[in-house]
Amino acid sequence: MLGSPSLRPDPVAAEIDLLEVTDPGTGEVLGRAAAHVVVGGLDAMWRGRVVVACNAGQVGPFELAPRAHPGDGLVDVVTIAGRMPLRQRIAALRRARSGSHLPHPDIGIERLTAVEITLDRPALVRIDGVRSGRVRAVRIGVVADAVTIVF
């Protein structure tokens, strides 16, 4: 996302955002992510609603949010509708490797400073790939320029 360090003769410093994940009822901070937060992930990937909050466009091998950038002050929120059929999910997943899964009527994307996600039932939350429990509601907000990295 920030470029190859091998192509730069001198170190470069860059400020990046973090995504702060909180319980909207209590305000308790559940964690912070540098890359992404997946709500309803692997246990809902083949059926049900999935929401991915991206600070960086790459989620594993997938270019899920092609316009996301870790220093733009925004979180790119990708939502897969619960009604999306299994065959279309599989096809979209294949196309997501190149970022060509968008546009799609059952996949939404928004660029926001914060998002609150409320679910019908508890769902798994992963913060930067680490399982962080199950929630019924979660708020994800941007902490702009939270970390300075040198590369």
C-alpha positions as protocol buffer text, in pm:
chain_id: "A"
residue {
  index: 1
  type: MET
  ca { x: 0 y: 0 z: 0 }
}
residue {
  index: 2
  type: LEU
  ca { x: 283 y: 240 z: 75 }
}
residue {
  index: 3
  type: GLY
  ca { x: 532 y: 132 z: -189 }
}
residue {
  index: 4
  type: SER
  ca { x: 837 y: -86 z: -195 }
}
residue {
  index: 5
  type: PRO
  ca { x: 1114 y: 14 z: 48 }
}
residue {
  index: 6
  type: SER
  ca { x: 1376 y: -133 z: -188 }
}
residue {
  index: 7
  type: LEU
  ca { x: 1300 y: 137 z: -446 }
}
residue {
  index: 8
  type: ARG
  ca { x: 1379 y: 422 z: -205 }
}
residue {
  index: 9
  type: PRO
  ca { x: 1740 y: 533 z: -144 }
}
residue {
  index: 10
  type: ASP
  ca { x: 1658 y: 689 z: 196 }
}
residue {
  index: 11
  type: PRO
  ca { x: 1409 y: 590 z: 469 }
}
residue {
  index: 12
  type: VAL
  ca { x: 1068 y: 756 z: 450 }
}
residue {
  index: 13
  type: ALA
  ca { x: 832 y: 822 z: 742 }
}
residue {
  index: 14
  type: ALA
  ca { x: 456 y: 794 z: 693 }
}
residue {
  index: 15
  type: GLU
  ca { x: 167 y: 836 z: 932 }
}
residue {
  index: 16
  type: ILE
  ca { x: -103 y: 572 z: 908 }
}
residue {
  index: 17
  type: ASP
  ca { x: -450 y: 545 z: 1055 }
}
residue {
  index: 18
  type: LEU
  ca { x: -574 y: 274 z: 1286 }
}
residue {
  index: 19
  type: LEU
  ca { x: -926 y: 135 z: 1315 }
}
residue {
  index: 20
  type: GLU
  ca { x: -1054 y: 140 z: 1673 }
}
residue {
  index: 21
  type: VAL
  ca { x: -1312 y: -129 z: 1749 }
}
residue {
  index: 22
  type: THR
  ca { x: -1546 y: -56 z: 2041 }
}
residue {
  index: 23
  type: ASP
  ca { x: -1860 y: -192 z: 2202 }
}
residue {
  index: 24
  type: PRO
  ca { x: -2117 y: 82 z: 2130 }
}
residue {
  index: 25
  type: GLY
  ca { x: -2311 y: 1 z: 2448 }
}
residue {
  index: 26
  type: THR
  ca { x: -2024 y: 29 z: 2694 }
}
residue {
  index: 27
  type: GLY
  ca { x: -1759 y: 218 z: 2497 }
}
residue {
  index: 28
  type: GLU
  ca { x: -1509 y: -58 z: 2581 }
}
residue {
  index: 29
  type: VAL
  ca { x: -1224 y: -76 z: 2330 }
}
residue {
  index: 30
  type: LEU
  ca { x: -1210 y: -429 z: 2189 }
}
residue {
  index: 31
  type: GLY
  ca { x: -895 y: -364 z: 1986 }
}
residue {
  index: 32
  type: ARG
  ca { x: -725 y: -162 z: 1716 }
}
residue {
  index: 33
  type: ALA
  ca { x: -650 y: -272 z: 1361 }
}
residue {
  index: 34
  type: ALA
  ca { x: -388 y: -150 z: 1117 }
}
residue {
  index: 35
  type: ALA
  ca { x: -538 y: -336 z: 820 }
}
residue {
  index: 36
  type: HIS
  ca { x: -895 y: -464 z: 862 }
}
residue {
  index: 37
  type: VAL
  ca { x: -1180 y: -580 z: 1085 }
}
residue {
  index: 38
  type: VAL
  ca { x: -1406 y: -865 z: 970 }
}
residue {
  index: 39
  type: VAL
  ca { x: -1750 y: -900 z: 1132 }
}
residue {
  index: 40
  type: GLY
  ca { x: -1930 y: -1225 z: 1060 }
}
residue {
  index: 41
  type: GLY
  ca { x: -1629 y: -1354 z: 871 }
}
residue {
  index: 42
  type: LEU
  ca { x: -1550 y: -1718 z: 816 }
}
residue {
  index: 43
  type: ASP
  ca { x: -1859 y: -1848 z: 995 }
}
residue {
  index: 44
  type: ALA
  ca { x: -2083 y: -1637 z: 766 }
}
residue {
  index: 45
  type: MET
  ca { x: -1877 y: -1628 z: 447 }
}
residue {
  index: 46
  type: TRP
  ca { x: -2094 y: -1882 z: 266 }
}
residue {
  index: 47
  type: ARG
  ca { x: -2425 y: -1747 z: 397 }
}
residue {
  index: 48
  type: GLY
  ca { x: -2535 y: -1451 z: 600 }
}
residue {
  index: 49
  type: ARG
  ca { x: -2420 y: -1091 z: 617 }
}
residue {
  index: 50
  type: VAL
  ca { x: -2048 y: -1014 z: 624 }
}
residue {
  index: 51
  type: VAL
  ca { x: -1900 y: -670 z: 693 }
}
residue {
  index: 52
  type: VAL
  ca { x: -1532 y: -591 z: 641 }
}
residue {
  index: 53
  type: ALA
  ca { x: -1392 y: -257 z: 755 }
}
residue {
  index: 54
  type: CYS
  ca { x: -1073 y: -190 z: 560 }
}
residue {
  index: 55
  type: ASN
  ca { x: -789 y: 47 z: 637 }
}
residue {
  index: 56
  type: ALA
  ca { x: -591 y: -115 z: 356 }
}
residue {
  index: 57
  type: GLY
  ca { x: -742 y: -263 z: 40 }
}
residue {
  index: 58
  type: GLN
  ca { x: -570 y: -600 z: 67 }
}
residue {
  index: 59
  type: VAL
  ca { x: -732 y: -864 z: 290 }
}
residue {
  index: 60
  type: GLY
  ca { x: -519 y: -1175 z: 256 }
}
residue {
  index: 61
  type: PRO
  ca { x: -498 y: -1257 z: -116 }
}
residue {
  index: 62
  type: PHE
  ca { x: -801 y: -1040 z: -196 }
}
residue {
  index: 63
  type: GLU
  ca { x: -814 y: -679 z: -317 }
}
residue {
  index: 64
  type: LEU
  ca { x: -1138 y: -628 z: -127 }
}
residue {
  index: 65
  type: ALA
  ca { x: -1146 y: -247 z: -108 }
}
residue {
  index: 66
  type: PRO
  ca { x: -949 y: -119 z: -409 }
}
residue {
  index: 67
  type: ARG
  ca { x: -963 y: 251 z: -305 }
}
residue {
  index: 68
  type: ALA
  ca { x: -868 y: 200 z: 62 }
}
residue {
  index: 69
  type: HIS
  ca { x: -550 y: 368 z: 185 }
}
residue {
  index: 70
  type: PRO
  ca { x: -406 y: 351 z: 539 }
}
residue {
  index: 71
  type: GLY
  ca { x: -347 y: 726 z: 559 }
}
residue {
  index: 72
  type: ASP
  ca { x: -665 y: 880 z: 416 }
}
residue {
  index: 73
  type: GLY
  ca { x: -863 y: 921 z: 741 }
}
residue {
  index: 74
  type: LEU
  ca { x: -1139 y: 690 z: 614 }
}
residue {
  index: 75
  type: VAL
  ca { x: -1251 y: 332 z: 666 }
}
residue {
  index: 76
  type: ASP
  ca { x: -1374 y: 151 z: 355 }
}
residue {
  index: 77
  type: VAL
  ca { x: -1669 y: -65 z: 463 }
}
residue {
  index: 78
  type: VAL
  ca { x: -1750 y: -361 z: 238 }
}
residue {
  index: 79
  type: THR
  ca { x: -2082 y: -534 z: 306 }
}
residue {
  index: 80
  type: ILE
  ca { x: -2190 y: -865 z: 157 }
}
residue {
  index: 81
  type: ALA
  ca { x: -2569 y: -893 z: 180 }
}
residue {
  index: 82
  type: GLY
  ca { x: -2713 y: -1194 z: 359 }
}
residue {
  index: 83
  type: ARG
  ca { x: -2934 y: -1267 z: 57 }
}
residue {
  index: 84
  type: MET
  ca { x: -2638 y: -1318 z: -180 }
}
residue {
  index: 85
  type: PRO
  ca { x: -2658 y: -1672 z: -326 }
}
residue {
  index: 86
  type: LEU
  ca { x: -2372 y: -1915 z: -267 }
}
residue {
  index: 87
  type: ARG
  ca { x: -2277 y: -1940 z: -638 }
}
residue {
  index: 88
  type: GLN
  ca { x: -2245 y: -1562 z: -662 }
}
residue {
  index: 89
  type: ARG
  ca { x: -2037 y: -1552 z: -341 }
}
residue {
  index: 90
  type: ILE
  ca { x: -1793 y: -1802 z: -488 }
}
residue {
  index: 91
  type: ALA
  ca { x: -1769 y: -1608 z: -817 }
}
residue {
  index: 92
  type: ALA
  ca { x: -1723 y: -1277 z: -633 }
}
residue {
  index: 93
  type: LEU
  ca { x: -1454 y: -1430 z: -414 }
}
residue {
  index: 94
  type: ARG
  ca { x: -1261 y: -1541 z: -723 }
}
residue {
  index: 95
  type: ARG
  ca { x: -1291 y: -1193 z: -877 }
}
residue {
  index: 96
  type: ALA
  ca { x: -1190 y: -1026 z: -549 }
}
residue {
  index: 97
  type: ARG
  ca { x: -830 y: -1139 z: -604 }
}
residue {
  index: 98
  type: SER
  ca { x: -803 y: -866 z: -869 }
}
residue {
  index: 99
  type: GLY
  ca { x: -1055 y: -622 z: -719 }
}
residue {
  index: 100
  type: SER
  ca { x: -1303 y: -687 z: -1001 }
}
residue {
  index: 101
  type: HIS
  ca { x: -1582 y: -807 z: -768 }
}
residue {
  index: 102
  type: LEU
  ca { x: -1724 y: -453 z: -768 }
}
residue {
  index: 103
  type: PRO
  ca { x: -1977 y: -330 z: -861 }
}
residue {
  index: 104
  type: HIS
  ca { x: -2223 y: -599 z: -757 }
}
residue {
  index: 105
  type: PRO
  ca { x: -2584 y: -553 z: -640 }
}
residue {
  index: 106
  type: ASP
  ca { x: -2523 y: -763 z: -326 }
}
residue {
  index: 107
  type: ILE
  ca { x: -2185 y: -610 z: -237 }
}
residue {
  index: 108
  type: GLY
  ca { x: -2183 y: -257 z: -104 }
}
residue {
  index: 109
  type: ILE
  ca { x: -1888 y: -31 z: -31 }
}
residue {
  index: 110
  type: GLU
  ca { x: -1882 y: 297 z: 159 }
}
residue {
  index: 111
  type: ARG
  ca { x: -1599 y: 529 z: 265 }
}
residue {
  index: 112
  type: LEU
  ca { x: -1669 y: 665 z: 615 }
}
residue {
  index: 113
  type: THR
  ca { x: -1495 y: 802 z: 924 }
}
residue {
  index: 114
  type: ALA
  ca { x: -1687 y: 557 z: 1146 }
}
residue {
  index: 115
  type: VAL
  ca { x: -1945 y: 281 z: 1116 }
}
residue {
  index: 116
  type: GLU
  ca { x: -2171 y: 107 z: 1367 }
}
residue {
  index: 117
  type: ILE
  ca { x: -2271 y: -248 z: 1283 }
}
residue {
  index: 118
  type: THR
  ca { x: -2571 y: -409 z: 1452 }
}
residue {
  index: 119
  type: LEU
  ca { x: -2642 y: -778 z: 1399 }
}
residue {
  index: 120
  type: ASP
  ca { x: -2945 y: -1003 z: 1450 }
}
residue {
  index: 121
  type: ARG
  ca { x: -2734 y: -1256 z: 1639 }
}
residue {
  index: 122
  type: PRO
  ca { x: -2378 y: -1270 z: 1775 }
}
residue {
  index: 123
  type: ALA
  ca { x: -2110 y: -1298 z: 1507 }
}
residue {
  index: 124
  type: LEU
  ca { x: -1738 y: -1355 z: 1509 }
}
residue {
  index: 125
  type: VAL
  ca { x: -1510 y: -1049 z: 1492 }
}
residue {
  index: 126
  type: ARG
  ca { x: -1152 y: -1068 z: 1368 }
}
residue {
  index: 127
  type: ILE
  ca { x: -920 y: -772 z: 1417 }
}
residue {
  index: 128
  type: ASP
  ca { x: -625 y: -790 z: 1177 }
}
residue {
  index: 129
  type: GLY
  ca { x: -688 y: -1163 z: 1144 }
}
residue {
  index: 130
  type: VAL
  ca { x: -698 y: -1231 z: 1520 }
}
residue {
  index: 131
  type: ARG
  ca { x: -1019 y: -1381 z: 1656 }
}
residue {
  index: 132
  type: SER
  ca { x: -1160 y: -1128 z: 1903 }
}
residue {
  index: 133
  type: GLY
  ca { x: -1481 y: -1293 z: 2019 }
}
residue {
  index: 134
  type: ARG
  ca { x: -1845 y: -1259 z: 1919 }
}
residue {
  index: 135
  type: VAL
  ca { x: -2052 y: -941 z: 1922 }
}
residue {
  index: 136
  type: ARG
  ca { x: -2408 y: -827 z: 1848 }
}
residue {
  index: 137
  type: ALA
  ca { x: -2299 y: -470 z: 1783 }
}
residue {
  index: 138
  type: VAL
  ca { x: -1968 y: -303 z: 1717 }
}
residue {
  index: 139
  type: ARG
  ca { x: -1846 y: 48 z: 1631 }
}
residue {
  index: 140
  type: ILE
  ca { x: -1541 y: 93 z: 1412 }
}
residue {
  index: 141
  type: GLY
  ca { x: -1389 y: 438 z: 1395 }
}
residue {
  index: 142
  type: VAL
  ca { x: -1076 y: 585 z: 1237 }
}
residue {
  index: 143
  type: VAL
  ca { x: -795 y: 711 z: 1457 }
}
residue {
  index: 144
  type: ALA
  ca { x: -626 y: 934 z: 1199 }
}
residue {
  index: 145
  type: ASP
  ca { x: -245 y: 944 z: 1184 }
}
residue {
  index: 146
  type: ALA
  ca { x: -221 y: 719 z: 1489 }
}
residue {
  index: 147
  type: VAL
  ca { x: 111 y: 555 z: 1404 }
}
residue {
  index: 148
  type: THR
  ca { x: 427 y: 671 z: 1229 }
}
residue {
  index: 149
  type: ILE
  ca { x: 613 y: 405 z: 1036 }
}
residue {
  index: 150
  type: VAL
  ca { x: 955 y: 435 z: 876 }
}
residue {
  index: 151
  type: PHE
  ca { x: 1032 y: 229 z: 569 }
}
